[in-house]
C-alpha cells in the first residue's frame, strides 16, 4: 500500500488434504556432524520439509537445537502423516541439518532425503542417512559427507476424530444444567433471559432447543437429566446448586427436549432466582 514501493509478494499454495488419519512418532540422532562454530562445536537442529505437488518444499517440522554437540540425540516428536507427506507414502521428505546461531543466520551443515515409507520401516541400516553439503561436494575432491543422521525409533498410530466416533455409533449422554441466578433478571420482565412470555421462547429455551434437538439423535434412550443451580427452593427457601428441574431427586430424567423444556418452565414458576453462580456441585453431580 505504499506508492512506488515494492513490498514483496506472498504466495499461497493449496492442496486438497488426504483423509489419512495416521500420526507418526519418531526420534533421530546424528554422528560426526561438521563443526561450524569458531568457538566450540555446532548446535545442530533438523528441519523437515514436505514436497508439494509442484515440486516445491514446505517446512513441516523443526526439532529442538542441541547445544555444542556433533553427535546429538534429539527428542522424539509426533507429526500427522498428512503434514509430512499428505498421506502419499512415497513422496519425498527432505531434511536439512543446521547449526543454530543466536542471530538467526543458522549455518547449513547438509541435507538428505527420505520418504514416509522408508521411515516407517523403523530402525535399520537403510535408515542411516549421509548428510551431504552440495557446495562442499563441488569444491573438495576428498569430501565424503558432513556426518550421518540415524532414525532411532518410529511408531505410527491412527488418530480418530470426533466425527469418526459418531459414525462408529458412539452414544452421547446429554445432561442440562440451567443457571437460575438473579443476574439473569426478573422472569416477569422482557429484558430477562428467563422471560416467561406466552408468545415466544426465552433465551434459555432457544439455546436448549438449538443444542438439544441435534444432540438427542445421538442418545438412544432420549432421557436427559436436567438440573438447575443458583435458586432458592420451596418450601423453606434453601439455596441449591444442583436441583432436578422435575423435582424428582431419585430420577432427574426428562423425556426428550420437550420434557426438559416442560420441567424448566415448571421450575421457573416455583423457585426464586438467587445466587451465587456456582457450577461445581452440578458438574460433580453429573460426573457421579
mmCIF file of N, CA, C and O in Angstrom, residues 1 18 35 56 66 82 94 100 129 167 187 194 196 202 223 225 238 241 263 269:
data_model
loop_
_atom_site.group_PDB
_atom_site.id
_atom_site.type_symbol
_atom_site.label_atom_id
_atom_site.label_comp_id
_atom_site.label_asym_id
_atom_site.label_seq_id
_atom_site.Cartn_x
_atom_site.Cartn_y
_atom_site.Cartn_z
ATOM 1 N N UNK A 1 0.796 -1.215 0.000
ATOM 2 C CA UNK A 1 0.000 0.000 0.000
ATOM 3 C C UNK A 1 0.833 1.272 0.000
ATOM 4 O O UNK A 1 0.320 2.353 0.237
ATOM 5 N N UNK A 18 -5.488 -35.258 2.090
ATOM 6 C CA UNK A 18 -5.938 -36.652 2.029
ATOM 7 C C UNK A 18 -6.673 -36.956 3.337
ATOM 8 O O UNK A 18 -6.563 -36.223 4.300
ATOM 9 N N UNK A 35 31.759 -29.368 12.204
ATOM 10 C CA UNK A 35 31.903 -28.314 13.215
ATOM 11 C C UNK A 35 31.768 -26.972 12.496
ATOM 12 O O UNK A 35 32.485 -26.702 11.538
ATOM 13 N N UNK A 56 7.897 -27.922 -5.166
ATOM 14 C CA UNK A 56 8.496 -27.067 -4.134
ATOM 15 C C UNK A 56 8.442 -27.789 -2.772
ATOM 16 O O UNK A 56 7.801 -28.835 -2.642
ATOM 17 N N UNK A 66 20.336 -28.668 19.821
ATOM 18 C CA UNK A 66 21.137 -29.260 20.902
ATOM 19 C C UNK A 66 22.491 -28.557 20.926
ATOM 20 O O UNK A 66 23.215 -28.543 19.930
ATOM 21 N N UNK A 82 -0.344 -36.523 7.344
ATOM 22 C CA UNK A 82 -0.809 -35.547 6.348
ATOM 23 C C UNK A 82 0.173 -34.384 6.239
ATOM 24 O O UNK A 82 0.408 -33.858 5.160
ATOM 25 N N UNK A 94 12.298 -34.064 2.602
ATOM 26 C CA UNK A 94 13.663 -33.537 2.624
ATOM 27 C C UNK A 94 13.985 -33.100 4.051
ATOM 28 O O UNK A 94 13.126 -32.548 4.741
ATOM 29 N N UNK A 100 22.633 -23.969 14.730
ATOM 30 C CA UNK A 100 21.885 -22.820 15.250
ATOM 31 C C UNK A 100 22.805 -21.652 15.595
ATOM 32 O O UNK A 100 23.874 -21.837 16.179
ATOM 33 N N UNK A 129 21.337 -42.033 7.273
ATOM 34 C CA UNK A 129 21.441 -41.144 6.108
ATOM 35 C C UNK A 129 22.724 -40.320 6.140
ATOM 36 O O UNK A 129 23.066 -39.752 7.173
ATOM 37 N N UNK A 167 -19.715 -41.626 13.727
ATOM 38 C CA UNK A 167 -20.042 -42.551 12.626
ATOM 39 C C UNK A 167 -20.029 -43.990 13.109
ATOM 40 O O UNK A 167 -20.770 -44.830 12.638
ATOM 41 N N UNK A 187 -37.944 -12.875 35.781
ATOM 42 C CA UNK A 187 -38.619 -13.580 34.678
ATOM 43 C C UNK A 187 -39.896 -12.899 34.177
ATOM 44 O O UNK A 187 -40.372 -13.206 33.090
ATOM 45 N N UNK A 194 -34.739 -15.193 31.333
ATOM 46 C CA UNK A 194 -35.747 -16.197 31.710
ATOM 47 C C UNK A 194 -37.179 -15.675 31.488
ATOM 48 O O UNK A 194 -38.127 -16.207 32.074
ATOM 49 N N UNK A 196 -40.819 -15.066 30.888
ATOM 50 C CA UNK A 196 -41.882 -16.038 30.590
ATOM 51 C C UNK A 196 -42.953 -15.347 29.762
ATOM 52 O O UNK A 196 -43.804 -14.626 30.297
ATOM 53 N N UNK A 202 -37.952 -17.899 25.495
ATOM 54 C CA UNK A 202 -36.879 -17.053 26.027
ATOM 55 C C UNK A 202 -35.516 -17.588 25.585
ATOM 56 O O UNK A 202 -35.412 -18.617 24.909
ATOM 57 N N UNK A 223 -33.475 -39.920 27.207
ATOM 58 C CA UNK A 223 -33.710 -39.487 28.581
ATOM 59 C C UNK A 223 -32.608 -38.520 28.990
ATOM 60 O O UNK A 223 -31.432 -38.879 28.981
ATOM 61 N N UNK A 225 -31.150 -36.056 31.935
ATOM 62 C CA UNK A 225 -31.198 -35.476 33.276
ATOM 63 C C UNK A 225 -31.094 -33.954 33.157
ATOM 64 O O UNK A 225 -30.278 -33.452 32.384
ATOM 65 N N UNK A 238 -34.378 -22.883 50.707
ATOM 66 C CA UNK A 238 -32.997 -23.374 50.767
ATOM 67 C C UNK A 238 -32.322 -23.134 49.414
ATOM 68 O O UNK A 238 -32.915 -23.405 48.356
ATOM 69 N N UNK A 241 -27.586 -25.701 44.374
ATOM 70 C CA UNK A 241 -26.771 -25.551 43.163
ATOM 71 C C UNK A 241 -26.814 -26.803 42.299
ATOM 72 O O UNK A 241 -25.999 -26.965 41.407
ATOM 73 N N UNK A 263 -40.090 -29.206 32.118
ATOM 74 C CA UNK A 263 -39.584 -29.192 33.501
ATOM 75 C C UNK A 263 -38.951 -27.836 33.827
ATOM 76 O O UNK A 263 -39.082 -27.334 34.959
ATOM 77 N N UNK A 269 -41.550 -21.338 37.545
ATOM 78 C CA UNK A 269 -42.713 -20.826 38.284
ATOM 79 C C UNK A 269 -42.575 -21.054 39.790
ATOM 80 O O UNK A 269 -43.168 -20.340 40.589
#
